[in-house]
Amino acid sequence: MSNQLVLFTVIVITLFAVLLAIFLYLVVRKRKDGKWKREVETYKQLYEPVLFRYLAYGDEQVPAPSSSAQHVAMMELLDHFMRVLANGDVKERATALAEMYFVDYLRAQLVHRRLGRRMNALFFIEDFYLRSLVHELEAMYEQKQLTTMEKRQLLKMFALFQHPHVYEYMKQTDESFTQFDYRLILSRMDDRMFAKMVDHFFDWNEKIQYALIDMIGIMQKFAHVSFLRTLLRHEQSEYRIRALKALAEIAFPLDSEQLRIHLHSPVWQERLMALRLCARTRPYELVETMKELVKDRVFSVRSQAAEALLRMPNGLAILEQIAQTSDDRYARDMALEWLERGREND
Amino acid sequence: MIKLAAMFVFFFMIAVILFYTFLLVVSLIQLRRMYELDEWEPYEEMLDVSYTKPVSILVPAYNEEAGIFATVRSLLSIEYPEYEIVVINDGSTDDTLARLKRDFDLIPMKRVIREQLKTKRVRAVYRSRKFSHLFVIDKENGGKADALNAGINFSTYPYVCSIDGDSVIERRAFLKVMKPIVDSDEDVIASGGSVRIANGCDIEKGEVVRIGLSRHPLVIMQVIEYLRAFLMGRIGLSRHNLLLIVSGAFGVFSKQWVIRAGGYAHTVGEDMELVVRLHRLIKETKTNKKIVYVPDPVCWTEAPESMTDLRKQRRRWHRGLFESLWLHRRMWFNPRYGSIGLVSMPYFLLIEFLGPVVELLGYILIIVSLILGDIYIEFAILLFLVSVLYGSLFSMAAILLEEWTVRKFSNVSDVVRLFFYSFTETLWYRPLTVLWRCEGIVDALLKRKGWGEMKRKGVSK
């Protein structure tokens, strides 16, 4: 046999051997892991009644966990109870317990070399509101090799802890942050902090601005309605569209002359959002305009107009009339569809 | 002559092996980073309606009376804030529609359908009285692509997901598959999950209650094949936006983009063809949109258990691959389409499509060399070894990758069996599928049509 062939044979066999070795390692690990999981389960059963009494009534001493299986068992249980028993007292007691027993464990996890572990620690700190680890979080945020995933999570937590540096941090965020991220960050701020964000609205980048407008609507922040109304006069249509959408979420009754301007906008998304607001606030003076919009050239505007009409006090009658007498076939179809939907709900 | 051919096969395979190794390494790094990450925490926030995009789930059904109930049932219990289910009965000749009517208490409804994609005539639309987010479209038969297009026309939400008539989706799979879309402010326009084989698992009321492994060798080999394709192949390709397949069995698409691309086309592999077209559209409109694969969300599907069905399936798949590639031949090696033209298309053409031909040549050469004996024996050994590397070794590596990162199998014995079956791949399973895929090429060249339907028995209890 030629030398090359021998060499190649050796390579293939070596690779086989390597795979086999990894396989054996993984099988052994799987067995160990199974054992460890059973151990955790046993501890969970052991801790469950104690932990429950502590969280629900606060009249029990919880023994300190010593092994890692005990740590994990107790953390999983706490997490579970937090979800099912979520009220103020339970949360406070859970936080107190976590502060007492898990801070060191979590501190070690925060610098674990595996991203998954570090993230889990961050989630836990957030869920249990462990403010005592704020310094570690700050240090973590300053690290160069931080992944985007961690960065997003950390900023959310700074917002939740109403950290004074949040504004600076948010100014430094890069392109990888999306509107969705900003929404989640904003959703965690208290009213004071949020108001400060709104005050400096035009200093922020576009994504933060849009997220701010959306969050005013989603979180029903009535205090900022007047700000939304100033945006309605802005020349950039995206601001107007989003402001209308937020007002629709809040169901704020805009005066009909103002609303009429938006219903006649050349931008169809603006007409759509104005109609959505009509559906929520039922401005009877605008029925004729809405009837016109059932004939709009954009499908979703037609559909939204029909829905807005349906919400009027005599909505069914109006739609009935359109369905029978309109000169526009699409308008008639749309009226019929919403008539049926309206009757279903009766 | 034989030497030349043997050398060609050898170096072709070595080149492919190097490419696979690259994909394997990329996947390994990706998966290990997320190892042990909490399964639920990253998705919790997506349950809030205000943040998450609603999805229309499309279920095309043609003669699926056995499996349709379980599929719809599993979809009704998924964890997602806002969605609708649209079953499209594509002119079934069995009792699919009657079954749906009875099981879900359907009544006819009036709905303005915006015909953005041309389809066969829709006979009626129904809504369920039991579940307000379940709808059924009854239309004339026009094939799967046509059914999906009808579903897109009817759907009200900005994202659509197509699901095969006989598959079961994990409850949280939608949250997971939608996450990249939401996270990226909709820069991701298509996102696909993993497909795994349901045979051998316990499925009750549309939910996988225990993940197990079938006793059937043919099924075990397919499990290995799927793991290899999804875990090893797609992660690597997705990482570099090179993905050309978002599985038809489970993928979410931006409706707006699908419509812009012209909807599903009437090809055998309509899922792949659509993704290629989307890539093309992205490049041609010079936008920065992406198509991604998410390894975790799992859709369970029934695999064929008989040789005949498997053969039909593979021939069809390969013909579908050819059609998609052929339709878009302008993209081959075309720098205008960037990495898709220069890497993905050549990869699918040379490795996925023509690979089996080279492999077949390799097997033939092995046999010929053995017959000729003498110095030719060396060629036989060489080619056999490289085939083992190409087939068995990578499959074994895929199993290890699974166990090292995702770890869906809870039993040690399942992993052991998978590992040893993957060891035998080169000896029997690989040659068989190679042969079937080559038959698919012949079919494609002869333009043979027809579906080769598989008789389903339903995966659910």
mmCIF file of N, CA and C in Angstrom, chain B residues 283-393:
data_model
loop_
_atom_site.group_PDB
_atom_site.id
_atom_site.type_symbol
_atom_site.label_atom_id
_atom_site.label_comp_id
_atom_site.label_asym_id
_atom_site.label_seq_id
_atom_site.Cartn_x
_atom_site.Cartn_y
_atom_site.Cartn_z
ATOM 1 N N LYS B 283 -31.708 41.490 -2.759
ATOM 2 C CA LYS B 283 -30.530 41.974 -3.482
ATOM 3 C C LYS B 283 -30.938 42.988 -4.548
ATOM 4 N N GLU B 284 -32.028 42.694 -5.234
ATOM 5 C CA GLU B 284 -32.407 43.579 -6.343
ATOM 6 C C GLU B 284 -32.912 44.924 -5.850
ATOM 7 N N THR B 285 -33.527 44.938 -4.656
ATOM 8 C CA THR B 285 -33.994 46.223 -4.136
ATOM 9 C C THR B 285 -32.945 46.849 -3.218
ATOM 10 N N LYS B 286 -31.817 46.159 -3.083
ATOM 11 C CA LYS B 286 -30.693 46.673 -2.273
ATOM 12 C C LYS B 286 -31.119 47.046 -0.844
ATOM 13 N N THR B 287 -31.905 46.197 -0.229
ATOM 14 C CA THR B 287 -32.294 46.451 1.158
ATOM 15 C C THR B 287 -31.466 45.567 2.077
ATOM 16 N N ASN B 288 -31.587 45.855 3.353
ATOM 17 C CA ASN B 288 -30.759 45.146 4.305
ATOM 18 C C ASN B 288 -31.581 44.136 5.097
ATOM 19 N N LYS B 289 -32.403 43.354 4.402
ATOM 20 C CA LYS B 289 -33.270 42.415 5.110
ATOM 21 C C LYS B 289 -32.585 41.060 5.242
ATOM 22 N N LYS B 290 -33.060 40.285 6.219
ATOM 23 C CA LYS B 290 -32.388 39.014 6.481
ATOM 24 C C LYS B 290 -33.358 37.848 6.570
ATOM 25 N N ILE B 291 -32.803 36.685 6.352
ATOM 26 C CA ILE B 291 -33.569 35.450 6.500
ATOM 27 C C ILE B 291 -32.789 34.573 7.460
ATOM 28 N N VAL B 292 -33.417 34.154 8.539
ATOM 29 C CA VAL B 292 -32.652 33.456 9.571
ATOM 30 C C VAL B 292 -33.247 32.100 9.939
ATOM 31 N N TYR B 293 -32.431 31.330 10.610
ATOM 32 C CA TYR B 293 -32.846 30.028 11.122
ATOM 33 C C TYR B 293 -32.656 30.034 12.629
ATOM 34 N N VAL B 294 -33.652 29.593 13.345
ATOM 35 C CA VAL B 294 -33.562 29.526 14.804
ATOM 36 C C VAL B 294 -33.589 28.055 15.190
ATOM 37 N N PRO B 295 -32.521 27.557 15.810
ATOM 38 C CA PRO B 295 -32.457 26.115 16.037
ATOM 39 C C PRO B 295 -33.491 25.578 17.015
ATOM 40 N N ASP B 296 -33.884 26.389 17.984
ATOM 41 C CA ASP B 296 -34.689 25.834 19.065
ATOM 42 C C ASP B 296 -36.158 25.529 18.745
ATOM 43 N N PRO B 297 -36.898 26.420 18.093
ATOM 44 C CA PRO B 297 -38.317 26.119 17.922
ATOM 45 C C PRO B 297 -38.498 24.871 17.084
ATOM 46 N N VAL B 298 -39.215 23.944 17.611
ATOM 47 C CA VAL B 298 -39.275 22.657 16.956
ATOM 48 C C VAL B 298 -40.684 22.316 16.487
ATOM 49 N N CYS B 299 -40.711 21.832 15.278
ATOM 50 C CA CYS B 299 -41.939 21.357 14.677
ATOM 51 C C CYS B 299 -41.738 19.866 14.442
ATOM 52 N N TRP B 300 -42.684 19.065 14.938
ATOM 53 C CA TRP B 300 -42.535 17.610 14.818
ATOM 54 C C TRP B 300 -43.339 17.116 13.643
ATOM 55 N N THR B 301 -42.709 16.287 12.841
ATOM 56 C CA THR B 301 -43.424 15.832 11.655
ATOM 57 C C THR B 301 -43.253 14.332 11.479
ATOM 58 N N GLU B 302 -44.170 13.744 10.721
ATOM 59 C CA GLU B 302 -44.142 12.297 10.556
ATOM 60 C C GLU B 302 -43.208 11.913 9.417
ATOM 61 N N ALA B 303 -42.295 11.007 9.683
ATOM 62 C CA ALA B 303 -41.373 10.562 8.639
ATOM 63 C C ALA B 303 -41.891 9.270 8.022
ATOM 64 N N PRO B 304 -41.615 9.050 6.739
ATOM 65 C CA PRO B 304 -42.036 7.792 6.111
ATOM 66 C C PRO B 304 -41.314 6.611 6.747
ATOM 67 N N GLU B 305 -42.043 5.519 6.927
ATOM 68 C CA GLU B 305 -41.425 4.354 7.563
ATOM 69 C C GLU B 305 -41.105 3.261 6.571
ATOM 70 N N SER B 306 -41.631 3.382 5.350
ATOM 71 C CA SER B 306 -41.337 2.318 4.389
ATOM 72 C C SER B 306 -40.384 2.835 3.325
ATOM 73 N N MET B 307 -39.633 1.917 2.756
ATOM 74 C CA MET B 307 -38.686 2.235 1.688
ATOM 75 C C MET B 307 -39.379 2.954 0.532
ATOM 76 N N THR B 308 -40.544 2.449 0.173
ATOM 77 C CA THR B 308 -41.255 3.011 -0.982
ATOM 78 C C THR B 308 -41.581 4.484 -0.768
ATOM 79 N N ASP B 309 -42.121 4.794 0.417
ATOM 80 C CA ASP B 309 -42.499 6.182 0.679
ATOM 81 C C ASP B 309 -41.275 7.087 0.758
ATOM 82 N N LEU B 310 -40.233 6.564 1.391
ATOM 83 C CA LEU B 310 -39.026 7.363 1.548
ATOM 84 C C LEU B 310 -38.423 7.654 0.170
ATOM 85 N N ARG B 311 -38.444 6.629 -0.661
ATOM 86 C CA ARG B 311 -37.889 6.794 -2.008
ATOM 87 C C ARG B 311 -38.658 7.871 -2.779
ATOM 88 N N LYS B 312 -39.991 7.791 -2.680
ATOM 89 C CA LYS B 312 -40.826 8.792 -3.364
ATOM 90 C C LYS B 312 -40.496 10.185 -2.872
ATOM 91 N N GLN B 313 -40.389 10.308 -1.535
ATOM 92 C CA GLN B 313 -40.129 11.612 -0.928
ATOM 93 C C GLN B 313 -38.800 12.182 -1.414
ATOM 94 N N ARG B 314 -37.776 11.358 -1.394
ATOM 95 C CA ARG B 314 -36.452 11.848 -1.765
ATOM 96 C C ARG B 314 -36.377 12.232 -3.233
ATOM 97 N N ARG B 315 -37.017 11.416 -4.069
ATOM 98 C CA ARG B 315 -37.038 11.759 -5.497
ATOM 99 C C ARG B 315 -37.710 13.096 -5.689
ATOM 100 N N ARG B 316 -38.808 13.313 -4.957
ATOM 101 C CA ARG B 316 -39.565 14.563 -5.093
ATOM 102 C C ARG B 316 -38.737 15.744 -4.590
ATOM 103 N N TRP B 317 -38.115 15.558 -3.462
ATOM 104 C CA TRP B 317 -37.306 16.653 -2.893
ATOM 105 C C TRP B 317 -36.210 17.067 -3.861
ATOM 106 N N HIS B 318 -35.569 16.039 -4.427
ATOM 107 C CA HIS B 318 -34.443 16.365 -5.286
ATOM 108 C C HIS B 318 -34.905 17.063 -6.564
ATOM 109 N N ARG B 319 -36.062 16.630 -7.042
ATOM 110 C CA ARG B 319 -36.620 17.287 -8.232
ATOM 111 C C ARG B 319 -36.965 18.730 -7.883
ATOM 112 N N GLY B 320 -37.509 18.922 -6.679
ATOM 113 C CA GLY B 320 -37.855 20.275 -6.242
ATOM 114 C C GLY B 320 -36.629 21.164 -6.153
ATOM 115 N N LEU B 321 -35.567 20.599 -5.618
ATOM 116 C CA LEU B 321 -34.314 21.340 -5.509
ATOM 117 C C LEU B 321 -33.864 21.778 -6.899
ATOM 118 N N PHE B 322 -33.944 20.827 -7.833
ATOM 119 C CA PHE B 322 -33.519 21.148 -9.190
ATOM 120 C C PHE B 322 -34.361 22.283 -9.774
ATOM 121 N N GLU B 323 -35.673 22.184 -9.597
ATOM 122 C CA GLU B 323 -36.553 23.218 -10.176
ATOM 123 C C GLU B 323 -36.208 24.597 -9.636
ATOM 124 N N SER B 324 -36.017 24.677 -8.299
ATOM 125 C CA SER B 324 -35.694 25.973 -7.701
ATOM 126 C C SER B 324 -34.385 26.499 -8.258
ATOM 127 N N LEU B 325 -33.414 25.621 -8.341
ATOM 128 C CA LEU B 325 -32.105 26.060 -8.834
ATOM 129 C C LEU B 325 -32.206 26.487 -10.291
ATOM 130 N N TRP B 326 -32.920 25.697 -11.065
ATOM 131 C CA TRP B 326 -33.016 25.960 -12.508
ATOM 132 C C TRP B 326 -33.758 27.273 -12.775
ATOM 133 N N LEU B 327 -34.857 27.491 -12.028
ATOM 134 C CA LEU B 327 -35.636 28.727 -12.206
ATOM 135 C C LEU B 327 -34.772 29.955 -11.980
ATOM 136 N N HIS B 328 -33.826 29.823 -11.067
ATOM 137 C CA HIS B 328 -33.017 30.984 -10.702
ATOM 138 C C HIS B 328 -31.587 30.830 -11.184
ATOM 139 N N ARG B 329 -31.420 30.185 -12.337
ATOM 140 C CA ARG B 329 -30.053 29.913 -12.811
ATOM 141 C C ARG B 329 -29.273 31.190 -13.092
ATOM 142 N N ARG B 330 -30.009 32.292 -13.279
ATOM 143 C CA ARG B 330 -29.308 33.561 -13.502
ATOM 144 C C ARG B 330 -28.479 33.975 -12.295
ATOM 145 N N MET B 331 -28.832 33.422 -11.149
ATOM 146 C CA MET B 331 -28.106 33.814 -9.932
ATOM 147 C C MET B 331 -26.807 33.028 -9.745
ATOM 148 N N TRP B 332 -26.663 31.916 -10.476
ATOM 149 C CA TRP B 332 -25.490 31.065 -10.271
ATOM 150 C C TRP B 332 -24.208 31.847 -10.519
ATOM 151 N N PHE B 333 -23.340 31.800 -9.607
ATOM 152 C CA PHE B 333 -22.011 32.422 -9.748
ATOM 153 C C PHE B 333 -22.103 33.882 -10.178
ATOM 154 N N ASN B 334 -23.227 34.523 -9.858
ATOM 155 C CA ASN B 334 -23.436 35.891 -10.309
ATOM 156 C C ASN B 334 -23.079 36.866 -9.187
ATOM 157 N N PRO B 335 -22.033 37.646 -9.365
ATOM 158 C CA PRO B 335 -21.602 38.557 -8.284
ATOM 159 C C PRO B 335 -22.653 39.610 -7.936
ATOM 160 N N ARG B 336 -23.586 39.850 -8.832
ATOM 161 C CA ARG B 336 -24.648 40.818 -8.533
ATOM 162 C C ARG B 336 -25.443 40.397 -7.306
ATOM 163 N N TYR B 337 -25.540 39.100 -7.082
ATOM 164 C CA TYR B 337 -26.339 38.614 -5.957
ATOM 165 C C TYR B 337 -25.478 38.329 -4.726
ATOM 166 N N GLY B 338 -24.300 38.883 -4.728
ATOM 167 C CA GLY B 338 -23.433 38.794 -3.556
ATOM 168 C C GLY B 338 -23.188 37.366 -3.123
ATOM 169 N N SER B 339 -23.210 37.171 -1.792
ATOM 170 C CA SER B 339 -22.870 35.854 -1.274
ATOM 171 C C SER B 339 -23.878 34.781 -1.690
ATOM 172 N N ILE B 340 -25.125 35.193 -1.927
ATOM 173 C CA ILE B 340 -26.114 34.207 -2.363
ATOM 174 C C ILE B 340 -25.722 33.650 -3.729
ATOM 175 N N GLY B 341 -25.323 34.535 -4.617
ATOM 176 C CA GLY B 341 -24.929 34.100 -5.957
ATOM 177 C C GLY B 341 -23.603 33.357 -5.969
ATOM 178 N N LEU B 342 -22.702 33.769 -5.083
ATOM 179 C CA LEU B 342 -21.358 33.207 -5.149
ATOM 180 C C LEU B 342 -21.124 32.039 -4.200
ATOM 181 N N VAL B 343 -21.910 31.972 -3.122
ATOM 182 C CA VAL B 343 -21.704 30.868 -2.179
ATOM 183 C C VAL B 343 -22.915 29.936 -2.094
ATOM 184 N N SER B 344 -24.087 30.510 -1.743
ATOM 185 C CA SER B 344 -25.261 29.649 -1.521
ATOM 186 C C SER B 344 -25.642 28.869 -2.763
ATOM 187 N N MET B 345 -25.813 29.588 -3.862
ATOM 188 C CA MET B 345 -26.260 28.909 -5.070
ATOM 189 C C MET B 345 -25.258 27.836 -5.503
ATOM 190 N N PRO B 346 -23.968 28.161 -5.587
ATOM 191 C CA PRO B 346 -23.003 27.115 -5.930
ATOM 192 C C PRO B 346 -23.021 25.961 -4.929
ATOM 193 N N TYR B 347 -23.219 26.295 -3.625
ATOM 194 C CA TYR B 347 -23.270 25.223 -2.629
ATOM 195 C C TYR B 347 -24.418 24.269 -2.942
ATOM 196 N N PHE B 348 -25.601 24.828 -3.149
ATOM 197 C CA PHE B 348 -26.746 23.955 -3.403
ATOM 198 C C PHE B 348 -26.617 23.229 -4.740
ATOM 199 N N LEU B 349 -26.038 23.900 -5.703
ATOM 200 C CA LEU B 349 -25.895 23.279 -7.021
ATOM 201 C C LEU B 349 -24.863 22.159 -6.991
ATOM 202 N N LEU B 350 -23.673 22.475 -6.494
ATOM 203 C CA LEU B 350 -22.572 21.517 -6.589
ATOM 204 C C LEU B 350 -22.629 20.457 -5.501
ATOM 205 N N ILE B 351 -22.926 20.892 -4.274
ATOM 206 C CA ILE B 351 -22.866 19.919 -3.181
ATOM 207 C C ILE B 351 -24.198 19.212 -2.994
ATOM 208 N N GLU B 352 -25.257 20.001 -2.848
ATOM 209 C CA GLU B 352 -26.551 19.358 -2.565
ATOM 210 C C GLU B 352 -27.117 18.658 -3.800
ATOM 211 N N PHE B 353 -27.039 19.331 -4.944
ATOM 212 C CA PHE B 353 -27.691 18.749 -6.116
ATOM 213 C C PHE B 353 -26.797 17.733 -6.825
ATOM 214 N N LEU B 354 -25.559 18.106 -7.155
ATOM 215 C CA LEU B 354 -24.702 17.205 -7.918
ATOM 216 C C LEU B 354 -23.893 16.262 -7.037
ATOM 217 N N GLY B 355 -23.798 16.573 -5.743
ATOM 218 C CA GLY B 355 -23.072 15.702 -4.819
ATOM 219 C C GLY B 355 -23.445 14.231 -4.960
ATOM 220 N N PRO B 356 -24.751 13.917 -4.938
ATOM 221 C CA PRO B 356 -25.136 12.510 -5.060
ATOM 222 C C PRO B 356 -24.586 11.824 -6.314
ATOM 223 N N VAL B 357 -24.458 12.573 -7.403
ATOM 224 C CA VAL B 357 -23.931 11.967 -8.631
ATOM 225 C C VAL B 357 -22.480 11.545 -8.413
ATOM 226 N N VAL B 358 -21.725 12.455 -7.789
ATOM 227 C CA VAL B 358 -20.326 12.130 -7.520
ATOM 228 C C VAL B 358 -20.232 10.962 -6.558
ATOM 229 N N GLU B 359 -21.107 10.990 -5.538
ATOM 230 C CA GLU B 359 -21.102 9.889 -4.578
ATOM 231 C C GLU B 359 -21.410 8.561 -5.262
ATOM 232 N N LEU B 360 -22.403 8.600 -6.128
ATOM 233 C CA LEU B 360 -22.794 7.390 -6.848
ATOM 234 C C LEU B 360 -21.607 6.890 -7.665
ATOM 235 N N LEU B 361 -20.945 7.824 -8.325
ATOM 236 C CA LEU B 361 -19.762 7.479 -9.106
ATOM 237 C C LEU B 361 -18.732 6.814 -8.197
ATOM 238 N N GLY B 362 -18.573 7.374 -7.012
ATOM 239 C CA GLY B 362 -17.642 6.802 -6.041
ATOM 240 C C GLY B 362 -17.995 5.357 -5.721
ATOM 241 N N TYR B 363 -19.289 5.096 -5.424
ATOM 242 C CA TYR B 363 -19.694 3.728 -5.101
ATOM 243 C C TYR B 363 -19.442 2.789 -6.271
ATOM 244 N N ILE B 364 -19.744 3.276 -7.487
ATOM 245 C CA ILE B 364 -19.528 2.426 -8.661
ATOM 246 C C ILE B 364 -18.036 2.098 -8.804
ATOM 247 N N LEU B 365 -17.231 3.143 -8.595
ATOM 248 C CA LEU B 365 -15.792 2.935 -8.714
ATOM 249 C C LEU B 365 -15.276 1.941 -7.685
ATOM 250 N N ILE B 366 -15.838 1.993 -6.500
ATOM 251 C CA ILE B 366 -15.421 1.038 -5.465
ATOM 252 C C ILE B 366 -15.674 -0.385 -5.948
ATOM 253 N N ILE B 367 -16.892 -0.588 -6.454
ATOM 254 C CA ILE B 367 -17.246 -1.943 -6.915
ATOM 255 C C ILE B 367 -16.349 -2.373 -8.077
ATOM 256 N N VAL B 368 -16.199 -1.467 -9.054
ATOM 257 C CA VAL B 368 -15.381 -1.794 -10.226
ATOM 258 C C VAL B 368 -13.950 -2.132 -9.793
ATOM 259 N N SER B 369 -13.404 -1.314 -8.899
ATOM 260 C CA SER B 369 -12.028 -1.528 -8.444
ATOM 261 C C SER B 369 -11.879 -2.871 -7.753
ATOM 262 N N LEU B 370 -12.902 -3.202 -6.960
ATOM 263 C CA LEU B 370 -12.838 -4.482 -6.254
ATOM 264 C C LEU B 370 -12.838 -5.640 -7.235
ATOM 265 N N ILE B 371 -13.633 -5.479 -8.296
ATOM 266 C CA ILE B 371 -13.704 -6.546 -9.299
ATOM 267 C C ILE B 371 -12.364 -6.669 -10.038
ATOM 268 N N LEU B 372 -11.828 -5.506 -10.402
ATOM 269 C CA LEU B 372 -10.561 -5.525 -11.131
ATOM 270 C C LEU B 372 -9.413 -6.009 -10.257
ATOM 271 N N GLY B 373 -9.529 -5.787 -8.955
ATOM 272 C CA GLY B 373 -8.515 -6.254 -8.018
ATOM 273 C C GLY B 373 -7.165 -5.607 -8.250
ATOM 274 N N ASP B 374 -6.136 -6.325 -7.768
ATOM 275 C CA ASP B 374 -4.770 -5.878 -8.010
ATOM 276 C C ASP B 374 -4.528 -4.467 -7.461
ATOM 277 N N ILE B 375 -3.890 -3.609 -8.240
ATOM 278 C CA ILE B 375 -3.562 -2.271 -7.733
ATOM 279 C C ILE B 375 -4.814 -1.421 -7.521
ATOM 280 N N TYR B 376 -5.900 -1.808 -8.132
ATOM 281 C CA TYR B 376 -7.127 -1.005 -8.008
ATOM 282 C C TYR B 376 -7.722 -1.060 -6.609
ATOM 283 N N ILE B 377 -7.334 -2.110 -5.886
ATOM 284 C CA ILE B 377 -7.839 -2.253 -4.521
ATOM 285 C C ILE B 377 -7.568 -0.966 -3.722
ATOM 286 N N GLU B 378 -6.432 -0.369 -3.974
ATOM 287 C CA GLU B 378 -6.094 0.859 -3.253
ATOM 288 C C GLU B 378 -7.114 1.962 -3.478
ATOM 289 N N PHE B 379 -7.562 2.066 -4.710
ATOM 290 C CA PHE B 379 -8.599 3.077 -5.005
ATOM 291 C C PHE B 379 -9.867 2.774 -4.212
ATOM 292 N N ALA B 380 -10.190 1.500 -4.202
ATOM 293 C CA ALA B 380 -11.407 1.095 -3.482
ATOM 294 C C ALA B 380 -11.308 1.507 -2.023
ATOM 295 N N ILE B 381 -10.160 1.226 -1.427
ATOM 296 C CA ILE B 381 -9.979 1.565 -0.015
ATOM 297 C C ILE B 381 -10.057 3.084 0.182
ATOM 298 N N LEU B 382 -9.358 3.791 -0.690
ATOM 299 C CA LEU B 382 -9.315 5.242 -0.587
ATOM 300 C C LEU B 382 -10.729 5.837 -0.676
ATOM 301 N N LEU B 383 -11.447 5.402 -1.686
ATOM 302 C CA LEU B 383 -12.796 5.955 -1.877
ATOM 303 C C LEU B 383 -13.727 5.560 -0.742
ATOM 304 N N PHE B 384 -13.560 4.342 -0.251
ATOM 305 C CA PHE B 384 -14.402 3.917 0.853
ATOM 306 C C PHE B 384 -14.138 4.795 2.078
ATOM 307 N N LEU B 385 -12.878 4.998 2.346
ATOM 308 C CA LEU B 385 -12.531 5.807 3.523
ATOM 309 C C LEU B 385 -13.096 7.221 3.409
ATOM 310 N N VAL B 386 -12.939 7.804 2.237
ATOM 311 C CA VAL B 386 -13.416 9.178 2.098
ATOM 312 C C VAL B 386 -14.946 9.228 2.189
ATOM 313 N N SER B 387 -15.614 8.174 1.718
ATOM 314 C CA SER B 387 -17.081 8.135 1.845
ATOM 315 C C SER B 387 -17.496 8.012 3.304
ATOM 316 N N VAL B 388 -16.722 7.251 4.040
ATOM 317 C CA VAL B 388 -17.020 7.099 5.469
ATOM 318 C C VAL B 388 -16.903 8.447 6.163
ATOM 319 N N LEU B 389 -15.855 9.161 5.778
ATOM 320 C CA LEU B 389 -15.631 10.488 6.341
ATOM 321 C C LEU B 389 -16.806 11.404 6.005
ATOM 322 N N TYR B 390 -17.204 11.352 4.766
ATOM 323 C CA TYR B 390 -18.235 12.203 4.196
ATOM 324 C C TYR B 390 -19.605 11.896 4.807
ATOM 325 N N GLY B 391 -19.873 10.620 4.988
ATOM 326 C CA GLY B 391 -21.188 10.206 5.485
ATOM 327 C C GLY B 391 -21.197 9.976 6.982
ATOM 328 N N SER B 392 -20.664 8.854 7.381
ATOM 329 C CA SER B 392 -20.763 8.430 8.787
ATOM 330 C C SER B 392 -20.166 9.429 9.758
ATOM 331 N N LEU B 393 -18.939 9.869 9.478
ATOM 332 C CA LEU B 393 -18.268 10.709 10.460
ATOM 333 C C LEU B 393 -19.008 12.001 10.739
#
